Amino acid sequence: MTEFKNRVLTFFLLGILLVFVLLALIMGNIVHHSVKDKRLEFYVKEMRLIEQVIQNDKEPSHINQLLKYVSKDLNGDIFVLNSDWKVIYSSDHQNSKNMLSYFLNGKRNAPSREELVMMNENGKTYYALKRDKTDAPGFIQLVVPEGFAESQERSIWVMMSVGFFICFVIILYVSIRVIRKIVRPVEEATKTAKELTKGNYKARTFEYSGEDIGELNYSLNVLARNLEKMTKSQESQHDRLTTLIENMGSGLILIDSNGYINLVNKAFKEIFEEHTEFWTGHLFYEVFPHSPIKEIVQETYLTEKNVRKNVVLPIHIERKHFDVYSAPVLDIKGKLRGIVLVFHDITELKKLEQVRKDFVANVSHELKTPVTSLKGFAETLLDGAGENEEFRNKFLTIILNESDRLQALIQDLLDLSKSEQGFNLDVQKVNLHALVNETIEILHPKAEKKNIKLSVSVSGDPMMDGDSLRLKQIIINLVSNSLTYTPVDGTVKVKVEELEGQIKFSVKDTGIGIKESEIPRIFERFYRVDKARSRNSGGTGLGLAIVKHLVEAHHGSINVRSKLGEGSEFTILFPKEIKGT
C-alpha cells in the first residue's frame, strides 16, 4: 500500500511540476520581452531627453555634467556625436575615443530617426540613436557593460524561482497531507479486505466519521460483520449436518451430477468394512464393488426419480440384506445436482423374520407330534382296544409319555418367553458348590442308566450373587444335554472354580460333539445337533436358548468348545457380585 501512496504522490507532483515548467517558460518569455522592450524604451526616452537638453543649453560644462549624472542612472557611458562621428560631449573622456572608434569601425550606415541600434563588441553593448534636429545633426551613443540587462532579468528569474519553489513546497506539503488523508483509509480498508480474503472475518477497519472516504470503511465493516455471521451460521449448520451424517445408523453416499463420489459416511464404512477413504473424488462405477448398487444409481440418473430396492450383498464371509434408497438431488430449476444413496441394514430384521417363521413351523411340528399321538391312541381305545387290558395299559402309557412331553414343551416355551421378556431375579448369596451337588444328585439316575461317569470338582469358595432356582435350571439343562449326547460308558465332568471377581462353571463331556459350522446356531430355539436322537430322548430344542437368556440375566457369558466325535465343553463365567441389586 506504501507503493500505491508513493505512486499517487509521484504522479501528482509530476503533474504540478509540469504545470510549473510550462508556466515558467510562458512567464519567462513574457518577462524577457517585456523587460527588454521597457529597457529599450527607457533608453530612447533618456537619449531624447539628452537631445532636448543639448538643443536648449549650449554650455559644454552643463552638458557634460548632465551626461555624467544620467550615465550613473543608466550604468553606462553616454556620448554625443556630430554627423561626422566625432565626439562632442562625453560622460567619460578617457575611454570615449577607443569605444567610439571600435563601434564606428563596424558601422558604416547611420541609424534612422526612430531606430535604436544595438551592438555587442569586446564585452560592451553599444546603443546608438540618430539626432533628428536640423541645427545639430549627429548621434547619441550609450555604452553599457555586456550582460548588464541579463543581470536584471536574472534577478527577476531568481525572484520567480524562489516564488515557484515556495509555492511548490507549500503544494507538496498540502498534497502529502491530502493524499495521506485519502490513502490512509484506503490502506486500512485494503488490509482489512486482505484479512477477509484469508477467512479472518473478525478483522475490522477504523471508521472515519464525517468524511466521504469513511463510507468505504463503514461499508467494509458492515460486510465483515455480515460475513462473520454468515460464516458462523454456515459452520454451525455444517457441524450439525456433519454430526448427523456421520452418526446416523444408516450408510450414506453422496454422488454429484457427473458421477463422482463426494461423501461417504462412517456408518457405511463400518457396515461394509471397506477402505472407502480413496473413494471420494472417483467415479461411482469405478469403486463400487457391487453390481446391484451400480444399477440403482444408473436408474436414478436415467429416471431422476426415487428408487428403492432390497438387495442381498456379500460382505466378506456374510451375506447381508439392505434396503437401498436412492434419491436425486434437484435444484430450484429442477436440474439434477447429484444423488444421495442410503443403506439400511435389515439383516437382523430378516433374521428375526426367519426365526419367527422357523419358530412357528417348529412349534407347530413339535406340538403336532404329541397331539397326533394322543388323538390316535385315544381313538384306538374308544374303538374297542380298551377292552384288552394289555393294549389298554400300553396305549395309556404312551398317552402319558406324550402328555409329559407336551407339558415339558409348553413349560419350556413359557420359560423362554419369560426370559426374553425379562423378569426379576430373586438375587441372594448362593454357594454354587452346594447347588451343583444338589442338582447332580437329581441327575445321577440318568447317568447310571447309560453307565456314564458323572464327576464334580470344586476349587476355591464359589460364593456368588444369583437366583438359586434359575441357576439350578442352567445346571440341569447343561448336564442333562451332556448326558443325552454322551454315549454309553462315557464321562461328564462338572467343574466349579473361583477366579478373581468371577466364578467359572464348566460342563465337559465325551459325547458326539458339534460341527464347527453349527456352533453359532446351537442357542437358537428348536435347533438340534442330532434331531432324531434328541426328539427320541424327549428333548424340546429349547434348553440351550433358555440357558443363554438365564446366563445373560445373571450378567454372565457362555462359551462353547467342541470337536465332532470327541465331545463338547460349555463354559460359563458368572460375576461374583451383580451390580445394581
Coordinates of C-alpha atoms in Angstrom, one line a residue:
M1 CA 0.0 0.0 0.0
T2 CA 3.0 2.3 0.5
E3 CA 3.9 1.9 -3.1
F4 CA 0.4 3.0 -4.0
K5 CA 0.7 6.1 -1.9
N6 CA 4.1 6.9 -3.4
R7 CA 2.9 6.3 -6.9
V8 CA -0.1 8.7 -6.4
L9 CA 2.1 11.3 -4.8
T10 CA 4.7 11.0 -7.7
F11 CA 2.1 11.4 -10.4
F12 CA 0.6 14.3 -8.6
L13 CA 3.9 16.1 -8.1
L14 CA 5.0 15.4 -11.7
G15 CA 1.7 17.0 -12.9
I16 CA 2.3 20.1 -10.7
L17 CA 6.0 20.2 -11.9
L18 CA 4.9 20.1 -15.5
V19 CA 2.5 22.9 -14.9
F20 CA 5.2 25.0 -13.2
V21 CA 7.6 24.4 -16.0
L22 CA 5.1 25.5 -18.7
L23 CA 4.2 28.4 -16.5
A24 CA 7.8 29.4 -16.1
L25 CA 8.5 29.2 -19.8
I26 CA 5.5 31.3 -20.7
M27 CA 6.2 33.9 -17.9
G28 CA 9.9 33.9 -18.8
N29 CA 9.2 34.6 -22.4
I30 CA 6.8 37.4 -21.4
V31 CA 9.2 38.8 -18.8
H32 CA 12.2 38.7 -21.2
H33 CA 10.4 40.6 -24.0
S34 CA 8.7 43.0 -21.6
V35 CA 11.8 43.9 -19.7
K36 CA 13.8 44.3 -22.9
D37 CA 11.2 46.4 -24.5
K38 CA 10.8 48.6 -21.4
R39 CA 14.6 49.0 -21.2
L40 CA 15.0 50.0 -24.8
E41 CA 12.0 52.3 -24.5
F42 CA 13.6 53.8 -21.4
Y43 CA 17.0 54.2 -23.2
V44 CA 15.3 56.0 -26.1
K45 CA 13.4 58.4 -23.7
E46 CA 16.6 59.2 -21.9
M47 CA 18.5 59.8 -25.1
R48 CA 15.7 62.1 -26.4
L49 CA 15.8 64.0 -23.1
I50 CA 19.6 64.5 -23.5
E51 CA 19.0 65.6 -27.1
Q52 CA 16.4 68.2 -25.8
V53 CA 18.8 69.5 -23.2
I54 CA 21.6 69.9 -25.7
Q55 CA 19.2 71.8 -28.0
N56 CA 18.3 74.2 -25.3
D57 CA 21.6 74.6 -23.4
K58 CA 24.9 75.1 -25.3
E59 CA 27.2 75.2 -22.3
P60 CA 29.6 72.2 -22.5
S61 CA 30.2 72.0 -18.8
H62 CA 26.5 71.8 -18.1
I63 CA 26.0 69.2 -20.8
N64 CA 28.9 67.1 -19.6
Q65 CA 27.7 67.3 -16.0
L66 CA 24.2 66.1 -17.2
L67 CA 25.8 63.2 -19.1
K68 CA 27.7 62.1 -16.0
Y69 CA 24.5 62.3 -14.0
V70 CA 22.5 60.3 -16.5
S71 CA 25.3 57.8 -17.0
K72 CA 25.0 56.8 -13.4
D73 CA 21.3 56.2 -13.7
L74 CA 21.9 54.2 -16.9
N75 CA 25.0 52.4 -15.5
G76 CA 26.9 53.2 -18.7
D77 CA 28.8 55.9 -20.7
I78 CA 27.0 58.4 -22.9
F79 CA 28.5 60.1 -25.9
V80 CA 27.1 62.8 -28.1
L81 CA 28.5 62.8 -31.7
N82 CA 28.1 65.1 -34.7
S83 CA 27.3 64.0 -38.2
D84 CA 30.9 63.2 -38.9
W85 CA 31.0 60.7 -36.0
K86 CA 33.1 63.0 -33.8
V87 CA 32.5 63.2 -30.1
I88 CA 31.1 66.5 -29.0
Y89 CA 30.1 65.6 -25.4
S90 CA 31.0 62.7 -23.3
S91 CA 30.5 61.3 -19.7
D92 CA 33.9 59.7 -19.9
H93 CA 36.7 61.5 -21.9
Q94 CA 39.3 58.9 -21.2
N95 CA 37.7 55.9 -22.9
S96 CA 35.4 57.6 -25.3
K97 CA 37.7 57.6 -28.3
N98 CA 38.5 53.9 -28.1
M99 CA 34.9 52.9 -27.5
L100 CA 33.7 55.2 -30.3
S101 CA 36.3 54.1 -32.8
Y102 CA 35.7 50.4 -32.0
F103 CA 32.0 50.9 -32.6
L104 CA 32.3 53.0 -35.8
N105 CA 34.7 50.6 -37.4
G106 CA 31.9 48.1 -37.9
K107 CA 29.2 50.7 -38.6
R108 CA 29.0 52.4 -42.0
N109 CA 25.4 53.2 -42.3
A110 CA 23.8 55.7 -39.9
P111 CA 20.7 54.6 -37.9
S112 CA 17.4 56.0 -38.8
R113 CA 15.5 58.6 -36.7
E114 CA 13.4 56.1 -34.7
E115 CA 15.8 53.2 -34.8
L116 CA 18.0 52.3 -31.8
V117 CA 21.0 50.4 -33.0
M118 CA 22.5 47.8 -30.6
M119 CA 25.8 46.0 -31.0
N120 CA 27.9 43.8 -28.7
E121 CA 31.6 44.1 -29.1
N122 CA 34.5 43.4 -26.8
G123 CA 32.5 42.9 -23.6
K124 CA 30.4 46.1 -24.2
T125 CA 26.9 46.8 -25.6
Y126 CA 26.5 49.9 -27.8
Y127 CA 23.2 51.7 -28.3
A128 CA 23.1 54.5 -31.0
L129 CA 20.3 56.8 -31.7
K130 CA 20.2 59.4 -34.5
R131 CA 19.7 63.1 -33.6
D132 CA 17.0 64.5 -35.8
K133 CA 17.4 68.2 -35.0
T134 CA 18.4 70.1 -38.1
D135 CA 20.7 72.6 -36.4
A136 CA 22.8 69.9 -34.8
P137 CA 22.6 66.7 -36.6
G138 CA 24.5 63.7 -35.3
F139 CA 24.2 60.7 -32.9
I140 CA 23.8 59.9 -29.2
Q141 CA 25.5 56.7 -28.1
L142 CA 25.1 54.7 -24.8
V143 CA 27.7 52.2 -23.9
V144 CA 26.9 49.7 -21.0
P145 CA 28.8 46.5 -19.9
E146 CA 27.7 43.4 -21.8
G147 CA 25.3 41.3 -19.7
F148 CA 24.0 44.2 -17.6
A149 CA 20.5 43.7 -19.0
E150 CA 20.7 40.0 -18.5
S151 CA 21.6 40.5 -14.8
Q152 CA 18.4 42.5 -14.3
E153 CA 16.4 39.6 -16.0
R154 CA 18.4 37.1 -13.9
S155 CA 17.4 38.9 -10.7
I156 CA 13.7 38.6 -11.8
W157 CA 14.3 34.9 -12.6
V158 CA 15.7 34.4 -9.1
M159 CA 12.7 36.0 -7.5
M160 CA 10.4 34.0 -9.7
S161 CA 12.3 30.8 -8.9
V162 CA 12.2 31.5 -5.2
G163 CA 8.5 32.1 -5.5
F164 CA 7.9 29.0 -7.5
F165 CA 9.9 26.9 -5.0
I166 CA 8.0 28.3 -2.1
C167 CA 4.7 27.5 -3.9
F168 CA 6.0 24.0 -4.8
V169 CA 6.9 23.3 -1.1
I170 CA 3.5 24.5 0.1
I171 CA 1.7 22.5 -2.6
L172 CA 3.9 19.5 -1.7
Y173 CA 3.1 19.7 2.0
V174 CA -0.6 20.2 1.3
S175 CA -0.6 17.3 -1.3
I176 CA 1.1 14.9 1.2
R177 CA -1.5 15.8 3.9
V178 CA -4.4 15.4 1.5
I179 CA -3.1 12.2 -0.1
R180 CA -2.3 10.7 3.3
K181 CA -5.8 11.6 4.5
I182 CA -7.2 9.9 1.4
V183 CA -4.8 7.0 1.2
R184 CA -4.7 6.0 4.9
P185 CA -8.4 4.9 5.0
V186 CA -7.8 3.1 1.7
E187 CA -4.7 1.4 3.1
E188 CA -6.7 0.3 6.2
A189 CA -9.6 -0.9 4.0
T190 CA -7.2 -2.8 1.8
K191 CA -5.6 -4.5 4.8
T192 CA -9.0 -5.5 6.2
A193 CA -10.1 -6.7 2.8
K194 CA -6.9 -8.9 2.6
E195 CA -7.7 -10.4 6.0
L196 CA -11.3 -11.1 4.9
T197 CA -10.0 -12.9 1.8
K198 CA -7.9 -15.1 4.2
G199 CA -11.0 -16.0 6.1
N200 CA -10.4 -13.8 9.1
Y201 CA -13.9 -12.3 9.3
K202 CA -13.2 -10.7 12.7
A203 CA -11.0 -8.1 11.0
R204 CA -12.3 -4.5 11.2
T205 CA -11.1 -1.1 10.0
F206 CA -11.3 2.3 11.6
E207 CA -14.3 4.3 10.6
Y208 CA -13.7 8.0 9.8
S209 CA -16.9 9.8 10.7
G210 CA -18.0 12.9 8.7
E211 CA -15.9 12.0 5.7
D212 CA -16.9 10.7 2.3
I213 CA -13.9 8.2 2.4
G214 CA -15.2 6.9 5.7
E215 CA -18.2 5.4 4.0
L216 CA -15.9 2.8 2.4
N217 CA -14.6 1.7 5.8
Y218 CA -18.1 1.7 7.3
S219 CA -19.4 -0.4 4.4
L220 CA -16.4 -2.8 4.7
N221 CA -17.0 -3.3 8.4
V222 CA -20.7 -4.0 7.7
L223 CA -19.6 -6.5 5.1
A224 CA -17.2 -8.1 7.5
R225 CA -19.8 -8.4 10.2
N226 CA -22.3 -9.9 7.8
L227 CA -19.7 -12.4 6.5
E228 CA -18.8 -13.3 10.1
K229 CA -22.5 -14.0 10.9
M230 CA -23.0 -16.0 7.7
T231 CA -19.8 -18.0 8.3
K232 CA -20.7 -18.8 11.9
S233 CA -24.2 -19.8 10.7
Q234 CA -22.8 -21.9 7.9
E235 CA -20.2 -23.5 10.2
S236 CA -22.9 -24.3 12.7
Q237 CA -25.1 -25.8 10.1
H238 CA -22.2 -27.7 8.6
D239 CA -21.2 -29.1 12.0
R240 CA -24.8 -30.2 12.7
L241 CA -25.1 -31.8 9.3
T242 CA -21.7 -33.5 9.6
T243 CA -22.6 -34.8 13.0
L244 CA -26.0 -36.1 11.7
I245 CA -24.5 -37.7 8.6
E246 CA -21.6 -39.3 10.5
N247 CA -23.6 -40.6 13.4
M248 CA -26.7 -41.8 11.6
G249 CA -27.2 -45.5 11.8
S250 CA -27.5 -46.0 8.1
G251 CA -24.8 -45.9 5.5
L252 CA -24.9 -42.8 3.2
I253 CA -23.1 -41.8 0.0
L254 CA -23.3 -38.5 -1.9
I255 CA -22.7 -38.5 -5.7
D256 CA -22.5 -35.4 -7.8
S257 CA -24.2 -34.8 -11.2
N258 CA -21.1 -36.1 -13.0
G259 CA -21.0 -39.4 -11.1
Y260 CA -18.1 -38.5 -8.8
I261 CA -18.4 -39.5 -5.1
N262 CA -18.3 -36.5 -2.7
L263 CA -19.0 -38.1 0.6
V264 CA -19.0 -41.5 2.4
N265 CA -20.1 -41.5 6.0
K266 CA -18.7 -43.5 8.9
A267 CA -21.7 -45.9 9.1
F268 CA -21.2 -47.1 5.5
K269 CA -17.5 -47.8 6.3
E270 CA -18.4 -49.8 9.4
I271 CA -21.2 -51.7 7.7
F272 CA -19.4 -52.7 4.5
E273 CA -15.9 -52.8 6.2
E274 CA -14.5 -51.3 3.1
H275 CA -11.5 -49.0 2.8
T276 CA -13.5 -46.1 1.4
E277 CA -11.0 -43.3 2.1
F278 CA -9.9 -43.2 -1.6
W279 CA -13.5 -43.4 -2.9
T280 CA -14.0 -39.6 -2.6
G281 CA -13.3 -37.9 -6.0
H282 CA -13.7 -41.2 -8.0
L283 CA -16.5 -42.2 -10.3
F284 CA -19.0 -44.5 -8.6
Y285 CA -18.8 -47.3 -11.2
E286 CA -15.0 -47.5 -10.7
V287 CA -15.1 -48.1 -7.0
F288 CA -18.5 -49.7 -6.2
P289 CA -17.8 -53.5 -5.9
H290 CA -21.5 -54.5 -6.1
S291 CA -23.4 -54.5 -9.4
P292 CA -26.9 -54.1 -7.9
I293 CA -25.8 -50.7 -6.4
K294 CA -24.4 -49.5 -9.7
E295 CA -27.7 -50.4 -11.4
I296 CA -29.7 -48.5 -8.8
V297 CA -27.6 -45.4 -9.3
Q298 CA -27.8 -45.6 -13.1
E299 CA -31.6 -46.0 -12.9
T300 CA -31.8 -42.9 -10.7
Y301 CA -29.7 -40.9 -13.2
L302 CA -31.9 -42.0 -16.1
T303 CA -35.3 -41.5 -14.5
E304 CA -34.4 -38.7 -12.0
K305 CA -36.9 -40.4 -9.6
N306 CA -36.6 -42.1 -6.3
V307 CA -35.6 -45.7 -6.4
R308 CA -35.9 -48.2 -3.5
K309 CA -34.9 -51.8 -3.6
N310 CA -34.0 -54.7 -1.3
V311 CA -30.7 -56.3 -2.2
V312 CA -28.5 -59.0 -0.7
L313 CA -24.8 -58.2 -0.8
P314 CA -21.8 -60.4 0.1
I315 CA -19.8 -58.7 2.9
H316 CA -16.7 -60.7 3.4
I317 CA -17.9 -64.2 4.6
E318 CA -21.5 -63.0 5.3
R319 CA -24.5 -62.2 3.1
K320 CA -26.3 -59.1 4.4
H321 CA -29.7 -57.7 3.4
F322 CA -30.0 -54.0 2.7
D323 CA -32.9 -51.7 2.0
V324 CA -31.3 -49.2 -0.5
Y325 CA -32.9 -45.9 -1.1
S326 CA -31.6 -43.7 -3.9
A327 CA -33.0 -40.1 -4.4
P328 CA -32.0 -37.4 -6.9
V329 CA -30.9 -34.0 -5.6
L330 CA -32.5 -31.3 -7.8
D331 CA -32.0 -27.5 -7.7
I332 CA -34.9 -25.0 -7.8
K333 CA -35.0 -25.2 -11.6
G334 CA -35.4 -29.0 -11.4
K335 CA -31.9 -29.7 -12.7
L336 CA -30.1 -32.8 -11.4
R337 CA -27.3 -31.8 -9.0
G338 CA -26.5 -35.2 -7.7
I339 CA -27.7 -38.4 -6.0
V340 CA -27.9 -39.5 -2.3
L341 CA -27.8 -43.2 -1.5
V342 CA -28.9 -44.5 1.9
F343 CA -28.3 -48.1 3.0
H344 CA -30.4 -49.5 5.8
D345 CA -29.0 -52.8 7.1
I346 CA -32.1 -55.1 7.6
T347 CA -30.1 -58.3 8.1
E348 CA -31.2 -58.6 11.7
L349 CA -34.8 -57.9 10.7
K350 CA -34.6 -60.6 8.0
K351 CA -33.1 -63.0 10.6
L352 CA -35.8 -62.2 13.1
E353 CA -38.4 -62.8 10.4
Q354 CA -36.8 -66.1 9.5
V355 CA -36.6 -67.1 13.2
R356 CA -40.2 -66.2 13.6
K357 CA -41.1 -68.4 10.6
D358 CA -38.9 -71.2 11.9
F359 CA -40.3 -70.8 15.4
V360 CA -43.9 -71.1 14.1
A361 CA -43.0 -74.1 12.0
N362 CA -41.1 -75.8 14.8
V363 CA -43.7 -75.2 17.4
S364 CA -46.4 -76.5 15.0
H365 CA -44.3 -79.5 14.3
E366 CA -43.4 -80.2 17.9
L367 CA -47.0 -79.8 19.1
K368 CA -48.4 -81.8 16.2
T369 CA -46.4 -85.0 17.0
P370 CA -47.7 -85.5 20.7
V371 CA -51.2 -84.2 19.8
T372 CA -51.4 -86.7 16.9
S373 CA -50.2 -89.5 19.2
L374 CA -52.7 -88.6 21.9
K375 CA -55.5 -88.3 19.4
G376 CA -54.6 -91.6 17.6
F377 CA -54.3 -93.7 20.7
A378 CA -57.4 -92.2 22.3
E379 CA -59.4 -93.1 19.1
T380 CA -57.9 -96.6 19.2
L381 CA -59.1 -97.1 22.8
L382 CA -62.5 -95.8 22.0
D383 CA -62.8 -98.1 19.1
G384 CA -62.6 -101.2 21.4
A385 CA -58.9 -101.6 22.2
G386 CA -59.6 -100.5 25.7
E387 CA -61.3 -103.8 26.4
N388 CA -57.9 -105.6 26.0
E389 CA -56.0 -104.9 29.3
E390 CA -52.6 -105.3 27.6
F391 CA -53.3 -102.9 24.8
R392 CA -55.1 -100.5 27.2
N393 CA -52.1 -100.3 29.5
K394 CA -49.7 -99.9 26.6
F395 CA -51.7 -97.2 25.0
L396 CA -52.3 -95.3 28.2
T397 CA -48.6 -95.4 29.0
I398 CA -47.8 -93.9 25.5
I399 CA -50.5 -91.3 26.1
L400 CA -49.0 -90.4 29.5
N401 CA -45.5 -90.1 28.0
E402 CA -46.7 -87.9 25.1
S403 CA -48.6 -85.7 27.7
D404 CA -45.4 -85.3 29.7
R405 CA -43.6 -84.4 26.5
L406 CA -46.2 -81.9 25.6
Q407 CA -46.2 -80.4 29.1
A408 CA -42.4 -80.1 29.0
L409 CA -42.6 -78.3 25.6
I410 CA -45.2 -75.9 26.9
Q411 CA -43.2 -75.2 30.1
D412 CA -40.1 -74.6 28.1
L413 CA -41.9 -72.2 25.8
L414 CA -43.3 -70.3 28.9
D415 CA -39.8 -70.2 30.4
L416 CA -38.3 -68.9 27.2
S417 CA -40.9 -66.3 26.8
K418 CA -40.4 -65.0 30.3
S419 CA -36.6 -64.9 29.9
E420 CA -36.9 -63.0 26.6
Q421 CA -39.4 -60.5 28.0
G422 CA -37.3 -60.0 31.1
F423 CA -38.0 -61.0 34.6
N424 CA -36.9 -60.1 38.1
L425 CA -34.3 -62.4 39.6
D426 CA -34.5 -63.2 43.3
V427 CA -30.9 -62.4 43.9
Q428 CA -29.2 -63.6 47.0
K429 CA -25.9 -65.1 48.0
V430 CA -25.6 -68.6 46.5
N431 CA -23.0 -71.3 47.2
L432 CA -22.6 -72.7 43.7
H433 CA -20.7 -75.8 45.1
A434 CA -23.7 -76.8 47.2
L435 CA -26.1 -76.0 44.4
V436 CA -24.2 -78.2 41.9
N437 CA -24.0 -81.1 44.3
E438 CA -27.8 -80.9 44.9
T439 CA -28.5 -80.8 41.2
I440 CA -26.1 -83.7 40.3
E441 CA -27.9 -85.9 42.8
I442 CA -31.1 -85.5 40.8
L443 CA -29.3 -86.4 37.5
H444 CA -27.3 -89.4 38.8
P445 CA -30.0 -92.0 37.9
K446 CA -29.9 -90.8 34.3
A447 CA -26.1 -91.2 34.2
E448 CA -26.3 -94.6 35.8
K449 CA -28.7 -95.9 33.1
K450 CA -26.0 -95.3 30.5
N451 CA -23.1 -96.1 32.8
I452 CA -21.7 -92.6 32.3
K453 CA -19.2 -91.4 34.9
L454 CA -20.5 -88.1 36.3
S455 CA -17.9 -86.2 38.4
V456 CA -17.8 -82.8 40.1
S457 CA -14.7 -80.9 41.1
V458 CA -14.6 -77.6 43.0
S459 CA -11.8 -75.2 43.8
G460 CA -11.9 -72.1 46.0
D461 CA -15.0 -70.6 47.6
P462 CA -17.6 -70.3 44.8
M463 CA -20.0 -67.8 46.5
M464 CA -21.9 -65.5 44.1
D465 CA -25.0 -63.4 43.7
G466 CA -27.8 -65.1 41.8
D467 CA -31.2 -66.7 41.8
S468 CA -30.8 -70.3 43.0
L469 CA -33.8 -71.6 41.1
R470 CA -32.6 -70.1 37.8
L471 CA -29.0 -71.3 38.4
K472 CA -30.3 -74.8 39.1
Q473 CA -32.2 -74.7 35.8
I474 CA -29.0 -73.7 34.0
I475 CA -27.1 -76.6 35.6
I476 CA -29.8 -79.2 34.9
N477 CA -30.1 -78.2 31.2
L478 CA -26.4 -78.3 30.5
V479 CA -25.7 -81.5 32.4
S480 CA -28.8 -83.2 31.1
N481 CA -27.7 -82.3 27.5
S482 CA -24.3 -83.7 28.1
L483 CA -25.8 -87.0 29.4
T484 CA -28.2 -87.1 26.5
Y485 CA -25.5 -86.7 23.8
T486 CA -22.8 -88.8 25.5
P487 CA -22.7 -92.5 24.5
V488 CA -22.7 -95.4 27.0
D489 CA -19.6 -95.7 29.2
G490 CA -18.7 -92.0 28.6
T491 CA -17.8 -89.3 31.1
V492 CA -19.2 -86.0 32.0
K493 CA -17.1 -83.6 34.2
V494 CA -18.6 -80.7 36.0
K495 CA -16.1 -78.1 37.3
V496 CA -16.6 -75.1 39.6
E497 CA -13.7 -72.7 40.0
E498 CA -13.3 -69.4 41.9
L499 CA -11.5 -66.7 39.9
E500 CA -10.7 -63.1 40.6
G501 CA -14.1 -61.4 40.7
Q502 CA -15.7 -64.3 38.8
I503 CA -17.0 -67.9 39.2
K504 CA -16.2 -70.3 36.4
F505 CA -18.7 -73.2 35.8
S506 CA -18.0 -75.7 33.1
V507 CA -19.5 -79.0 31.8
K508 CA -17.3 -81.2 29.7
D509 CA -18.4 -84.5 28.1
T510 CA -17.1 -87.1 25.7
G511 CA -20.3 -87.0 23.5
I512 CA -20.9 -86.8 19.8
G513 CA -19.6 -83.2 19.5
I514 CA -20.8 -80.4 17.3
K515 CA -19.7 -79.3 13.9
E516 CA -17.8 -76.0 13.9
S517 CA -20.3 -74.6 11.4
E518 CA -23.2 -75.4 13.7
I519 CA -21.8 -73.9 16.9
P520 CA -23.2 -70.4 16.3
R521 CA -26.7 -71.8 15.9
I522 CA -26.9 -74.2 18.9
F523 CA -28.5 -71.4 21.1
E524 CA -31.3 -70.9 18.6
R525 CA -34.8 -72.1 19.5
F526 CA -35.6 -75.6 18.4
Y527 CA -32.2 -76.1 16.9
R528 CA -30.9 -79.7 17.4
V529 CA -27.5 -81.1 16.5
D530 CA -28.9 -84.6 16.1
K531 CA -32.6 -84.0 15.6
A532 CA -33.8 -87.6 15.6
R533 CA -31.9 -88.6 18.7
S534 CA -32.9 -85.5 20.7
R535 CA -36.5 -85.9 19.8
N536 CA -36.5 -89.6 20.8
S537 CA -34.8 -88.6 24.1
G538 CA -37.6 -86.2 24.9
G539 CA -35.7 -83.0 24.1
T540 CA -37.6 -79.9 23.0
G541 CA -34.8 -78.0 21.4
L542 CA -35.3 -75.0 23.7
G543 CA -32.9 -75.9 26.6
L544 CA -29.8 -74.0 25.3
A545 CA -31.9 -71.0 24.3
I546 CA -33.2 -70.8 27.9
V547 CA -29.7 -71.3 29.3
K548 CA -28.4 -68.4 27.2
H549 CA -31.1 -66.0 28.4
L550 CA -30.6 -67.0 32.1
V551 CA -26.9 -66.6 31.9
E552 CA -27.3 -63.1 30.4
A553 CA -29.8 -62.3 33.1
H554 CA -27.0 -63.0 35.7
H555 CA -24.7 -60.7 33.7
G556 CA -22.6 -63.7 32.7
S557 CA -21.2 -65.1 29.5
I558 CA -21.3 -68.5 27.9
N559 CA -18.8 -70.1 25.6
V560 CA -18.6 -73.4 23.7
R561 CA -15.7 -75.5 22.5
S562 CA -16.5 -78.7 20.6
K563 CA -15.0 -81.2 18.2
L564 CA -17.1 -83.6 16.2
G565 CA -16.8 -87.1 17.6
E566 CA -14.7 -86.1 20.7
G567 CA -17.1 -84.2 22.8
S568 CA -18.1 -80.6 23.9
E569 CA -17.3 -78.2 26.7
F570 CA -19.7 -75.5 27.8
T571 CA -18.1 -72.7 30.0
I572 CA -19.9 -70.0 31.9
L573 CA -18.4 -67.1 33.7
F574 CA -20.6 -65.6 36.4
P575 CA -19.7 -62.3 38.2
K576 CA -19.4 -62.7 42.0
E577 CA -21.4 -59.6 42.5
I578 CA -24.3 -58.4 40.4
K579 CA -24.2 -54.6 40.4
G580 CA -27.5 -52.7 40.9
T581 CA -29.0 -55.3 43.2

